[in-house]
mmCIF file of C-alpha atoms in Angstrom:
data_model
loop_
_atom_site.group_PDB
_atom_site.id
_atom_site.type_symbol
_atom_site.label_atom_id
_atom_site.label_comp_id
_atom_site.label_asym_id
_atom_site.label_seq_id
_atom_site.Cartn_x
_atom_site.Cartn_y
_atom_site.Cartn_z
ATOM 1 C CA UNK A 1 -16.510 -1.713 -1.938
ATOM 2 C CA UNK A 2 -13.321 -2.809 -4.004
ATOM 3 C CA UNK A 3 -10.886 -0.173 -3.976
ATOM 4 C CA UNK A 4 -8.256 -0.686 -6.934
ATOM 5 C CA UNK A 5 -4.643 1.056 -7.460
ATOM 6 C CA UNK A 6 -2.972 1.185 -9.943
ATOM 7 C CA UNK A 7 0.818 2.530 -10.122
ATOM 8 C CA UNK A 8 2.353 2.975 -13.275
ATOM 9 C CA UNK A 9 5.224 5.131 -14.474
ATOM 10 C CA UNK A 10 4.303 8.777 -14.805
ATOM 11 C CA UNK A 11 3.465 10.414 -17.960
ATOM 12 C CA UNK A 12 0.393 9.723 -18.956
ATOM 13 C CA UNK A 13 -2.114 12.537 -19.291
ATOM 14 C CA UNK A 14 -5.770 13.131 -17.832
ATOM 15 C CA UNK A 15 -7.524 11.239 -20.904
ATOM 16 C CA UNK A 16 -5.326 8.536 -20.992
ATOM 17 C CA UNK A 17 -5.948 8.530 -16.809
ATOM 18 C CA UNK A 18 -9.223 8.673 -17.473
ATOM 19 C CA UNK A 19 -9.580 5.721 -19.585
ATOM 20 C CA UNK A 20 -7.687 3.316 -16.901
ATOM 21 C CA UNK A 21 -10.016 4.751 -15.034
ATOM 22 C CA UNK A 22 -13.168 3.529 -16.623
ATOM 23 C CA UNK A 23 -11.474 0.325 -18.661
ATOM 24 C CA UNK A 24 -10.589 -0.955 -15.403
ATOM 25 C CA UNK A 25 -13.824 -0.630 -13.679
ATOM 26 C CA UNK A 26 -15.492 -2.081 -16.511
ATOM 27 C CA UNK A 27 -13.251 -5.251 -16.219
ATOM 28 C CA UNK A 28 -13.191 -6.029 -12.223
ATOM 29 C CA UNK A 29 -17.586 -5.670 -13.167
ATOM 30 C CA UNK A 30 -17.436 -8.292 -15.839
ATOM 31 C CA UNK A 31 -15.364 -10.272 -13.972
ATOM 32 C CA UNK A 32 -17.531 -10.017 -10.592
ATOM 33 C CA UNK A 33 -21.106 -8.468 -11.385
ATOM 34 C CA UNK A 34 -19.995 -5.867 -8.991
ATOM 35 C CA UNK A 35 -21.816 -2.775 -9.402
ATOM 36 C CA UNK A 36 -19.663 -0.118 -10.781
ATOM 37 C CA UNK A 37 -20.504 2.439 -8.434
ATOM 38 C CA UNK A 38 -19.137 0.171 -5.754
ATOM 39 C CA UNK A 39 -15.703 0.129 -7.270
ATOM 40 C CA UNK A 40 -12.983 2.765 -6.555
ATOM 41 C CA UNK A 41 -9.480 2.820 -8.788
ATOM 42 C CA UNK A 42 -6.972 5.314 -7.589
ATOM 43 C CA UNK A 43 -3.745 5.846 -9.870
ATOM 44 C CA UNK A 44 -0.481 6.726 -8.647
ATOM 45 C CA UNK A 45 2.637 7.779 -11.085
ATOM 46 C CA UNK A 46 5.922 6.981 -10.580
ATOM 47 C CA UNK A 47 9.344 8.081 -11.550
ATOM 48 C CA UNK A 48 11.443 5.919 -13.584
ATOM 49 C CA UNK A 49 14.156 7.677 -11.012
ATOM 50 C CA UNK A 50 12.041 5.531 -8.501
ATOM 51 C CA UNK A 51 11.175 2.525 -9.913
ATOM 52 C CA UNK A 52 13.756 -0.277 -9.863
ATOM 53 C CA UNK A 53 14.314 -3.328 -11.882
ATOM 54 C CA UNK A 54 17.594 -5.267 -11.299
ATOM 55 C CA UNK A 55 18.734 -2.882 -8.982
ATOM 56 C CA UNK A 56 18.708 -0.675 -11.867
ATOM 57 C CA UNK A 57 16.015 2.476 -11.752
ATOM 58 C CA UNK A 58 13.965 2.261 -15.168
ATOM 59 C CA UNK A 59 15.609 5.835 -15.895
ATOM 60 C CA UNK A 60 19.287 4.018 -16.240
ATOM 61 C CA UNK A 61 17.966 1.165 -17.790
ATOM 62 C CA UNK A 62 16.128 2.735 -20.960
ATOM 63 C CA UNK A 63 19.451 4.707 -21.369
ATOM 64 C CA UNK A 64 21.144 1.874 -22.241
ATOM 65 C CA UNK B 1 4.331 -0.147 16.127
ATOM 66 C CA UNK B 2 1.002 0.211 14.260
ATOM 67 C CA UNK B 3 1.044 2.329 10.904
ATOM 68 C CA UNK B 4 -1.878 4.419 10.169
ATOM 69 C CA UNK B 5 -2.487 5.624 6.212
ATOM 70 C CA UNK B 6 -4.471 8.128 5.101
ATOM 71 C CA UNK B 7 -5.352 8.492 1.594
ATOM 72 C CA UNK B 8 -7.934 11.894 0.701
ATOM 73 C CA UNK B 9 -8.662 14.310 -1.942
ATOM 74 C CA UNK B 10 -5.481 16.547 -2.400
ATOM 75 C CA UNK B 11 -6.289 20.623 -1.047
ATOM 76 C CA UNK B 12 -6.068 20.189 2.891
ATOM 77 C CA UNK B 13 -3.247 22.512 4.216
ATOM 78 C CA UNK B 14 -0.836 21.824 6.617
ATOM 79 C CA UNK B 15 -2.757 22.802 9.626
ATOM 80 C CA UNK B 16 -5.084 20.331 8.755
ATOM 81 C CA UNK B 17 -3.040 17.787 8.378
ATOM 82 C CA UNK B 18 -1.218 18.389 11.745
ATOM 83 C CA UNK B 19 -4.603 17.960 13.495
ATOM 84 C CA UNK B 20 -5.338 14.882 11.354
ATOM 85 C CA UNK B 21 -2.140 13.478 12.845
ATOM 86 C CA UNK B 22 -3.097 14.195 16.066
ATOM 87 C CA UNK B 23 -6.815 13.293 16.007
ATOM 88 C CA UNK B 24 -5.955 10.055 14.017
ATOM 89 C CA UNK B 25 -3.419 9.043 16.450
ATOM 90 C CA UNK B 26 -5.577 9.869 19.620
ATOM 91 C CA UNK B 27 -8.477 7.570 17.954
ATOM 92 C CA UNK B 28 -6.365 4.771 17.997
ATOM 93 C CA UNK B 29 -4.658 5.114 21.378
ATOM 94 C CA UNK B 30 -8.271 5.422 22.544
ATOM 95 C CA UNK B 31 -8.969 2.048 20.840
ATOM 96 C CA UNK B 32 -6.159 0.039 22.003
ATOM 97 C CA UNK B 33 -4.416 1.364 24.341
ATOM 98 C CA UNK B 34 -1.065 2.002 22.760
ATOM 99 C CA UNK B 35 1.422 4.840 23.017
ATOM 100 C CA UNK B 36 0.885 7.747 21.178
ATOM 101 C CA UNK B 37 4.774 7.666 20.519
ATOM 102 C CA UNK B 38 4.457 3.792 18.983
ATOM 103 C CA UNK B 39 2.169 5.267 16.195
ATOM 104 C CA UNK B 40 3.346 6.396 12.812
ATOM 105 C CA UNK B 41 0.638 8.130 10.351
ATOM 106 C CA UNK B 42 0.911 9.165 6.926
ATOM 107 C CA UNK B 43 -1.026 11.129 5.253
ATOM 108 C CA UNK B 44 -0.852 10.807 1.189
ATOM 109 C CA UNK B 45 -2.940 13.401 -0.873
ATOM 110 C CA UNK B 46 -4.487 12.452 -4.278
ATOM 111 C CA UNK B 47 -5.497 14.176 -6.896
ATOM 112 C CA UNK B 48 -9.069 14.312 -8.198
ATOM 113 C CA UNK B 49 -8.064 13.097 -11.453
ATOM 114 C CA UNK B 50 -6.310 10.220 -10.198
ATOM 115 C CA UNK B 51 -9.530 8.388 -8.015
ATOM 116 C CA UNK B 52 -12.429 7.465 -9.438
ATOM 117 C CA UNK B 53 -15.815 5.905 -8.585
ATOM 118 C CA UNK B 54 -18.500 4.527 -11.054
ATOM 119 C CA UNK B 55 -15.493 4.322 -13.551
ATOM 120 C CA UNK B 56 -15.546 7.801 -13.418
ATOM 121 C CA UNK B 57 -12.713 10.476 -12.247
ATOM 122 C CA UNK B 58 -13.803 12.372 -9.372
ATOM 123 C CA UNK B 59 -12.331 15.313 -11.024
ATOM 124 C CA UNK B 60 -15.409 14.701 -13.609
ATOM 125 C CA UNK B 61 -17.900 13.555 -11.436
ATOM 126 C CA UNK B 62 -17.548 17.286 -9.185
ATOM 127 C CA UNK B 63 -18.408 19.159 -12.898
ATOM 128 C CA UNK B 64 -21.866 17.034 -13.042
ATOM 129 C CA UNK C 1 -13.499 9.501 -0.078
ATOM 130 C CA UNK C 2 -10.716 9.024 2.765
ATOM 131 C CA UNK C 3 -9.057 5.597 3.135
ATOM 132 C CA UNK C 4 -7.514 5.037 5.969
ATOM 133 C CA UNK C 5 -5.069 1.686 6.540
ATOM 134 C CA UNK C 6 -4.255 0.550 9.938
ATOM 135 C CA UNK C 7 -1.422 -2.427 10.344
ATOM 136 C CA UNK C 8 -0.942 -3.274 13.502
ATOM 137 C CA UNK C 9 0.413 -6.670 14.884
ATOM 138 C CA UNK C 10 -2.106 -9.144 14.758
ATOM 139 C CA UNK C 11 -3.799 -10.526 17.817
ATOM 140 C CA UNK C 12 -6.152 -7.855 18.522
ATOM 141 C CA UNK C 13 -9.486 -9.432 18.885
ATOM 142 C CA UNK C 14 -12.670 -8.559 16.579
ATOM 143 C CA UNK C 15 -13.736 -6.297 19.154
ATOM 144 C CA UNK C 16 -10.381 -4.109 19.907
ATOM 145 C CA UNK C 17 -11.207 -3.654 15.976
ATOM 146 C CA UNK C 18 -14.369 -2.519 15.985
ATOM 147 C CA UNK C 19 -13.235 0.011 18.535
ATOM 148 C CA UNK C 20 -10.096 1.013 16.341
ATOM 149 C CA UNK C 21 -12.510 1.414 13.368
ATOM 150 C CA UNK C 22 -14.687 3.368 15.138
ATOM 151 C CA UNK C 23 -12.510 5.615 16.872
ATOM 152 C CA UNK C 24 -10.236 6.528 13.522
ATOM 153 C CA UNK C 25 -12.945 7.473 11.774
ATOM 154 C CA UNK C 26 -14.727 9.814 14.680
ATOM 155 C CA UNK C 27 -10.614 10.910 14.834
ATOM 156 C CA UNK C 28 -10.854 11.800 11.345
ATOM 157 C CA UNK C 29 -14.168 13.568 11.204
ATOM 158 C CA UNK C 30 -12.764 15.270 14.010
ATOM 159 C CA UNK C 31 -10.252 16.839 12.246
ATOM 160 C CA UNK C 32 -11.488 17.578 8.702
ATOM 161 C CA UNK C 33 -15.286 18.079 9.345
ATOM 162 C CA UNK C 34 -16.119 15.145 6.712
ATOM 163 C CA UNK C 35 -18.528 12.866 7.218
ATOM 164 C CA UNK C 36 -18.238 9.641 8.845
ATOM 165 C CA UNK C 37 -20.123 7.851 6.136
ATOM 166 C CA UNK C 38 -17.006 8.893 3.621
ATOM 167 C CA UNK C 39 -14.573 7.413 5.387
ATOM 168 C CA UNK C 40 -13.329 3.815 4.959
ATOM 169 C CA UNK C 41 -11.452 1.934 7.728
ATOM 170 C CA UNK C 42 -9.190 -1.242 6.558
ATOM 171 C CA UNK C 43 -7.069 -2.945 9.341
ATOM 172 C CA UNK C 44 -4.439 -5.131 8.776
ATOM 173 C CA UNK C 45 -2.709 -7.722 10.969
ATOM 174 C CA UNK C 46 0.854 -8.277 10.455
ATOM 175 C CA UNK C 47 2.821 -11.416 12.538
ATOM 176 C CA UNK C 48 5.973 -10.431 14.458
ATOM 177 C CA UNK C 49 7.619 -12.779 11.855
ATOM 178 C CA UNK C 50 7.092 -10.738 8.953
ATOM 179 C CA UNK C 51 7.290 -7.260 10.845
ATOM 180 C CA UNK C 52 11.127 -6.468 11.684
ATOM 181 C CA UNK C 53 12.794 -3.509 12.756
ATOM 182 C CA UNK C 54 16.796 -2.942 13.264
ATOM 183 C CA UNK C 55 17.328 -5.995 10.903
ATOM 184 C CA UNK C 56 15.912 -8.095 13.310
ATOM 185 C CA UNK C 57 11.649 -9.698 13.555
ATOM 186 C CA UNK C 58 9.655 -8.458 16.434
ATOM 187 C CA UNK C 59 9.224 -11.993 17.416
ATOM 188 C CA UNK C 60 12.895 -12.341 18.300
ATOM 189 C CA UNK C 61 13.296 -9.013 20.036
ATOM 190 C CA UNK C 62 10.691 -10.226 22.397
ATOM 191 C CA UNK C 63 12.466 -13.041 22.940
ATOM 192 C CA UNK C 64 15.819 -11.047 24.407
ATOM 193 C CA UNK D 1 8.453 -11.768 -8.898
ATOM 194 C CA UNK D 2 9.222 -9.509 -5.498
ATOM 195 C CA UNK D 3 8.003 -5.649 -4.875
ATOM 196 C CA UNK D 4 9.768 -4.208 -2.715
ATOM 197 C CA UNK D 5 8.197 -0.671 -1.452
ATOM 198 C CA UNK D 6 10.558 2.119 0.588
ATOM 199 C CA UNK D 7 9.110 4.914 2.016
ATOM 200 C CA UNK D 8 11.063 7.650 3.730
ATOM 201 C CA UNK D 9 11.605 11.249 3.898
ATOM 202 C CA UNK D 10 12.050 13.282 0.813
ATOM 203 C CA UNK D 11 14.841 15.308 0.647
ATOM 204 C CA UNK D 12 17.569 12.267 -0.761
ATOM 205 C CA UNK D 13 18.673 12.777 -4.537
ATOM 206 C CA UNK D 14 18.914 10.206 -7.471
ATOM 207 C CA UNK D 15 22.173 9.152 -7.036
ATOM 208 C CA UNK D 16 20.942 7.940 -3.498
ATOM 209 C CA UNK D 17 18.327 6.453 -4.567
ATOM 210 C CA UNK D 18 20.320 4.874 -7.126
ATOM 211 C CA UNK D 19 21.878 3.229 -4.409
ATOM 212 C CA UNK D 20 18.572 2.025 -2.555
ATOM 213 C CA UNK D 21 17.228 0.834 -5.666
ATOM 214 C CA UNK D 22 20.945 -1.326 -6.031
ATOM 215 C CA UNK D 23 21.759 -2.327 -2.074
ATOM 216 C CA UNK D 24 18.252 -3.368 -0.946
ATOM 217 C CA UNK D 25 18.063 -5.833 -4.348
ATOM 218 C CA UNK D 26 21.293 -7.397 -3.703
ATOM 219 C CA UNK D 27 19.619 -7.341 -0.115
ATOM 220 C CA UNK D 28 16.888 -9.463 -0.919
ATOM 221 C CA UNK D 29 18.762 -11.639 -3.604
ATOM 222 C CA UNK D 30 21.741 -12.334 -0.725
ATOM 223 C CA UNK D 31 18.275 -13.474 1.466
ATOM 224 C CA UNK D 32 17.011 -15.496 -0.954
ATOM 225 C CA UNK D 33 18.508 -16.410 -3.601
ATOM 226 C CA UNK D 34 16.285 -14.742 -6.011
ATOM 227 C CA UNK D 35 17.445 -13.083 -9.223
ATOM 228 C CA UNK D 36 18.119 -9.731 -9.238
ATOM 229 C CA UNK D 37 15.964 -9.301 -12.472
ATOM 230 C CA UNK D 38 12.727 -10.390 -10.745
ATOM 231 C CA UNK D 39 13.178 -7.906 -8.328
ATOM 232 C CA UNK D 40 11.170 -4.659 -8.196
ATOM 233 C CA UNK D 41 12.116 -1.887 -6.090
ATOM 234 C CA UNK D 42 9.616 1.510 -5.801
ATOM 235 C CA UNK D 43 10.130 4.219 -3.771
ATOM 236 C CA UNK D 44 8.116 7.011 -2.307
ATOM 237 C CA UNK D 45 9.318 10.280 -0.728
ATOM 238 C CA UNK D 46 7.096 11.451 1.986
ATOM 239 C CA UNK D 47 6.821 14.844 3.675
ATOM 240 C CA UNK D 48 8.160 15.879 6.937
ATOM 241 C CA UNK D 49 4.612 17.373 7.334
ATOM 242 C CA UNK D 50 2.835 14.015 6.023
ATOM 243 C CA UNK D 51 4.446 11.836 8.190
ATOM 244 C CA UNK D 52 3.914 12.171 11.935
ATOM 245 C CA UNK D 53 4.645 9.770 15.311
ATOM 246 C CA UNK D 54 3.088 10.231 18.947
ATOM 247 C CA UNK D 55 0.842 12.671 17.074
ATOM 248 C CA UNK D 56 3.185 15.084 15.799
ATOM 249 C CA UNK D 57 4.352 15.443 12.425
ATOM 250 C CA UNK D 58 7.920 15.299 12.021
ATOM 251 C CA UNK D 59 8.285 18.513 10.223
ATOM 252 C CA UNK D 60 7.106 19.986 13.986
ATOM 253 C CA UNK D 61 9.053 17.405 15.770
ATOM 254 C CA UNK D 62 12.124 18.531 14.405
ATOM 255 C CA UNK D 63 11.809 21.953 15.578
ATOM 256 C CA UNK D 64 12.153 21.519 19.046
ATOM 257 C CA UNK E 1 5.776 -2.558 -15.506
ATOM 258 C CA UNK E 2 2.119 -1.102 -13.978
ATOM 259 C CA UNK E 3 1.285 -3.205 -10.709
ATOM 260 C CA UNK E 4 -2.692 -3.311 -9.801
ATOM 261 C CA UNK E 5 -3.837 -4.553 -6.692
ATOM 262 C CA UNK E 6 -7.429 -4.889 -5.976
ATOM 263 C CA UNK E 7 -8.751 -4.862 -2.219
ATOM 264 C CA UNK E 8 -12.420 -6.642 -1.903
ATOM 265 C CA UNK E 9 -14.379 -8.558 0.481
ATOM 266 C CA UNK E 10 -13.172 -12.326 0.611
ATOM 267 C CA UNK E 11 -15.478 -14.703 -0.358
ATOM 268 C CA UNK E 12 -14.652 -15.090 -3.998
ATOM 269 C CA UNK E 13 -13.142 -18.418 -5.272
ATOM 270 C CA UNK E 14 -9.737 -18.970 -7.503
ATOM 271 C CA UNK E 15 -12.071 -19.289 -10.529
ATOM 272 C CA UNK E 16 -13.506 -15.316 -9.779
ATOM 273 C CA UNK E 17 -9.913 -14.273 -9.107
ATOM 274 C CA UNK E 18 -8.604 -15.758 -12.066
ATOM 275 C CA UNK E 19 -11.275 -13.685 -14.109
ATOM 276 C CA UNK E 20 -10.587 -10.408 -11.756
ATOM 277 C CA UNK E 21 -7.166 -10.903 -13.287
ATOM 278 C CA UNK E 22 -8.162 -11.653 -16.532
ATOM 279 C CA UNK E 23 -10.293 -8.823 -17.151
ATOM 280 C CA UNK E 24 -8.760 -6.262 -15.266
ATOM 281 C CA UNK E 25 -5.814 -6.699 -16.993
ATOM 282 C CA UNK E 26 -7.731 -6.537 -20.096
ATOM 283 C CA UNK E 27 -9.361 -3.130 -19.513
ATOM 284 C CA UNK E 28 -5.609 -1.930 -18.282
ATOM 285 C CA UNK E 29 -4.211 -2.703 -21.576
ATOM 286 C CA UNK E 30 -7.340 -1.460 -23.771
ATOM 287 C CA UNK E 31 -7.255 2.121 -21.961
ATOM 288 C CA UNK E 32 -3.196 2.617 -22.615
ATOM 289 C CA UNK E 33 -2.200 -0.023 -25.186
ATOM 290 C CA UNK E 34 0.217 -1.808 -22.767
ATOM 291 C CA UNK E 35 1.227 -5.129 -23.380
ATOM 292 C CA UNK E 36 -0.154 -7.471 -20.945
ATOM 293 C CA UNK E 37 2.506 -9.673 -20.401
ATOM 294 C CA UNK E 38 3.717 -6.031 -18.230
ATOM 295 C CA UNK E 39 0.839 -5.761 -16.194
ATOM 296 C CA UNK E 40 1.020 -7.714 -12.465
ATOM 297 C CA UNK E 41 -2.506 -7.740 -10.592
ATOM 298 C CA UNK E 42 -2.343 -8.864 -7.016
ATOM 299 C CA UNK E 43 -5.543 -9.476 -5.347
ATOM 300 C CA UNK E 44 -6.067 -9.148 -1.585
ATOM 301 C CA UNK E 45 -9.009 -10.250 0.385
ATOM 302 C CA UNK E 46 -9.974 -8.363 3.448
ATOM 303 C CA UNK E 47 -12.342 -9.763 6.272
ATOM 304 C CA UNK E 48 -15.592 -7.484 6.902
ATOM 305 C CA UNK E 49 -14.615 -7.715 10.405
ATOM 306 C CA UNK E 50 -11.839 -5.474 9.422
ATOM 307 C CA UNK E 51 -13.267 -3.138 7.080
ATOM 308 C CA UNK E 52 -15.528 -0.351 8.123
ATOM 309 C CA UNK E 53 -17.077 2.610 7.243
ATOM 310 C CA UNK E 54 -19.336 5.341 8.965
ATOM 311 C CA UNK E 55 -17.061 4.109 11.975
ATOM 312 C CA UNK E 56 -19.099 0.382 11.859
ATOM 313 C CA UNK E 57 -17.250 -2.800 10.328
ATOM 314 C CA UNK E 58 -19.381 -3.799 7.342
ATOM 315 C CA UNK E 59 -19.479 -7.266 9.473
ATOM 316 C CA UNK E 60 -21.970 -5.439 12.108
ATOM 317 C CA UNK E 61 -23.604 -3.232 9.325
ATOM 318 C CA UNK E 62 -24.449 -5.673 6.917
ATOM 319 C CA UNK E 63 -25.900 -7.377 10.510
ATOM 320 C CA UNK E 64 -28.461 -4.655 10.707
ATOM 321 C CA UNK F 1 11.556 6.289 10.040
ATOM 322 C CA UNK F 2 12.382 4.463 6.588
ATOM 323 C CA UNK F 3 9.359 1.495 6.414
ATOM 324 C CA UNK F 4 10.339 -0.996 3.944
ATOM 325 C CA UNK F 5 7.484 -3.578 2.345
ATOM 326 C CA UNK F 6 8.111 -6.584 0.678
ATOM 327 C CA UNK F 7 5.435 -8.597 -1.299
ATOM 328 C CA UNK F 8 6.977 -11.669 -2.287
ATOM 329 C CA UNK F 9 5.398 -15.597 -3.220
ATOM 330 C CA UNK F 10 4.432 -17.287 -0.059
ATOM 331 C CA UNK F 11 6.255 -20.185 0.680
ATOM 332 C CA UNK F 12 9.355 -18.763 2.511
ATOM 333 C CA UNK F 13 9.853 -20.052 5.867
ATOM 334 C CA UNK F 14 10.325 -17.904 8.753
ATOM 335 C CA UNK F 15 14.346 -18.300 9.032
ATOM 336 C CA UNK F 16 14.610 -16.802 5.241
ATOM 337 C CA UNK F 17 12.164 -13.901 6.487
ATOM 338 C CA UNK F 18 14.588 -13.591 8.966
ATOM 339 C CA UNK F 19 17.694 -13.006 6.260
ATOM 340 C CA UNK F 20 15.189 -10.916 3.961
ATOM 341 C CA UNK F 21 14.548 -8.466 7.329
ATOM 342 C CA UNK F 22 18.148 -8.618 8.176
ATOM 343 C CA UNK F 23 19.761 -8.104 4.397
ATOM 344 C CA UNK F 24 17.080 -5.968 3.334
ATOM 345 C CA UNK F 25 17.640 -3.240 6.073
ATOM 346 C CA UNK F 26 21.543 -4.141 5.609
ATOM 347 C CA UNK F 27 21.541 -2.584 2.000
ATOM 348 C CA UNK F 28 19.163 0.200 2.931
ATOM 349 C CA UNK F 29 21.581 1.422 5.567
ATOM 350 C CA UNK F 30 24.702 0.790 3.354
ATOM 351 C CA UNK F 31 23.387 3.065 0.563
ATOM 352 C CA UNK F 32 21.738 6.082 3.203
ATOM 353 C CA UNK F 33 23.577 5.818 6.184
ATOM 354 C CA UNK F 34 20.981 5.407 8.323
ATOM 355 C CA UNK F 35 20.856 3.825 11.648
ATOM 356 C CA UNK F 36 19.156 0.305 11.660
ATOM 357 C CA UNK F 37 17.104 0.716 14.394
ATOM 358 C CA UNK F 38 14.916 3.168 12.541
ATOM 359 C CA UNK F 39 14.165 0.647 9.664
ATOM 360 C CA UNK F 40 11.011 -1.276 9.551
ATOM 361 C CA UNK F 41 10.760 -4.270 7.156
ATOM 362 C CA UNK F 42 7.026 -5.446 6.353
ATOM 363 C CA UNK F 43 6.957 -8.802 4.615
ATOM 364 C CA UNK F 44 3.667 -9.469 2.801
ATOM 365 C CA UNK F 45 3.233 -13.134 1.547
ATOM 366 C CA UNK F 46 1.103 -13.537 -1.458
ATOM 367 C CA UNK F 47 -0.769 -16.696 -2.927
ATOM 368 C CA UNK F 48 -0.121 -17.464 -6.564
ATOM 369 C CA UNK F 49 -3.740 -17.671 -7.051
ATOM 370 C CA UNK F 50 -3.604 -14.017 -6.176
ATOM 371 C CA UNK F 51 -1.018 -12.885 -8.245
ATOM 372 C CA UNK F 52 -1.427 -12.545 -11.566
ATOM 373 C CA UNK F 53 1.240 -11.420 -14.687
ATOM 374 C CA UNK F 54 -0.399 -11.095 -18.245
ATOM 375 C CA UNK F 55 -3.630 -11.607 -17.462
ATOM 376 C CA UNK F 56 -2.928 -15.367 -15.864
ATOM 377 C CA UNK F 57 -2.423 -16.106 -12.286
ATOM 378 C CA UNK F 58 0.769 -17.603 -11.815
ATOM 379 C CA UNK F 59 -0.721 -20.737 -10.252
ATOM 380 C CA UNK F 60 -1.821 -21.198 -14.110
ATOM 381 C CA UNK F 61 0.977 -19.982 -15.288
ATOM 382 C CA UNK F 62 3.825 -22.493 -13.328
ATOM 383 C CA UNK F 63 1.170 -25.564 -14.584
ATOM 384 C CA UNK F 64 1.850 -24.860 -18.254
#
């Protein structure tokens, strides 16, 4: 019953989602021998306006 | 103080949430005891796209 | 496919959980008509060191 | 390597959370002596009606 | 900067969670072509005593 | 109702979570204004064996 989240910054589109989706399954089941129906991965996107680094938000940062 | 999470499938309206809120909360002061008015819930939707099981969106595993 | 996330401080004993997990989720069902069998129930326990509120831990505002 | 999450109510604009992003990283870095560059901050805006205490959401708390 | 965290039943030793790293990572960075040296994984172990579902901690169901 | 989490390295003793509860909600309420007393800080210690950046747990990582 592994439940996995990822949050990365938003922009990505449904295939792209899709493959983190599946790539990331497939790796926690090699790792383990956990059966892939057991494993959940739920994706959240963030803003760059939200998402700090320095106590900088990535939006500022990439402008300079 | 406890916090209470709830993480579902995006599409309930806001009636539903309310009595989420209030059925959530009631479960828990049932359990333990505690004041309704110490309990914080929040309710986060996501999108069918964005959970998976099987390595598989949900979004894609509803067309099947 | 609800998650629900419960932190609460710790000392609760295993059965004060098993109540809490089972009253959430009959909460929950209550509320959205899903079934119990969907719903996952994680609990958390959190010290009064590492919980704070107005700047200050939990364990030292029991103390005063 | 510190994440550091906020959640509060939407409604606040970038240049606020400009400022969360900046004050609670000094914050931490002022605690503990940690570099501001290893610091992540995220935040999340939640709902008036997503968020609810004593079994209300705020949204309906508000009004009365 | 994506952050994964994976949620399982503990149990597993350092050397599993050093391949649950490994490979998750992995399949993060073969679905979106993101370096690796970006990608944090933080693994949390949760107690079947406080993880349920169907209202029952998988403790007492795995019991029956 | 701002709830503030912080995942940092575990290792910190309890007086520097005290400072990293105090400064945190400190810089929160000098960039929004709000009142301390409705700030929750959540500290979350985690292991280096369950941490991982580029595919390595840091426990690996600090050995090389």
């Amino acid at each position: 019953m592994p439940i996995i989240r990822v949050e990365m910054f938003e922009g990505r589109d449904r295939d792209q989602k899709r493959k983190i989706i599946s790539e990331v399954t497939d790796g926690f089941c090699r790792a383990t021998g956990a059966s892939p129906e057991s494993v959940n991965v739920i994706i959240t996107d963030v803003s760059q306006d939200e998402w700090g680094r320095g106590g900088i938000a990535f939006a500022d940062r990439d402008k300079s």
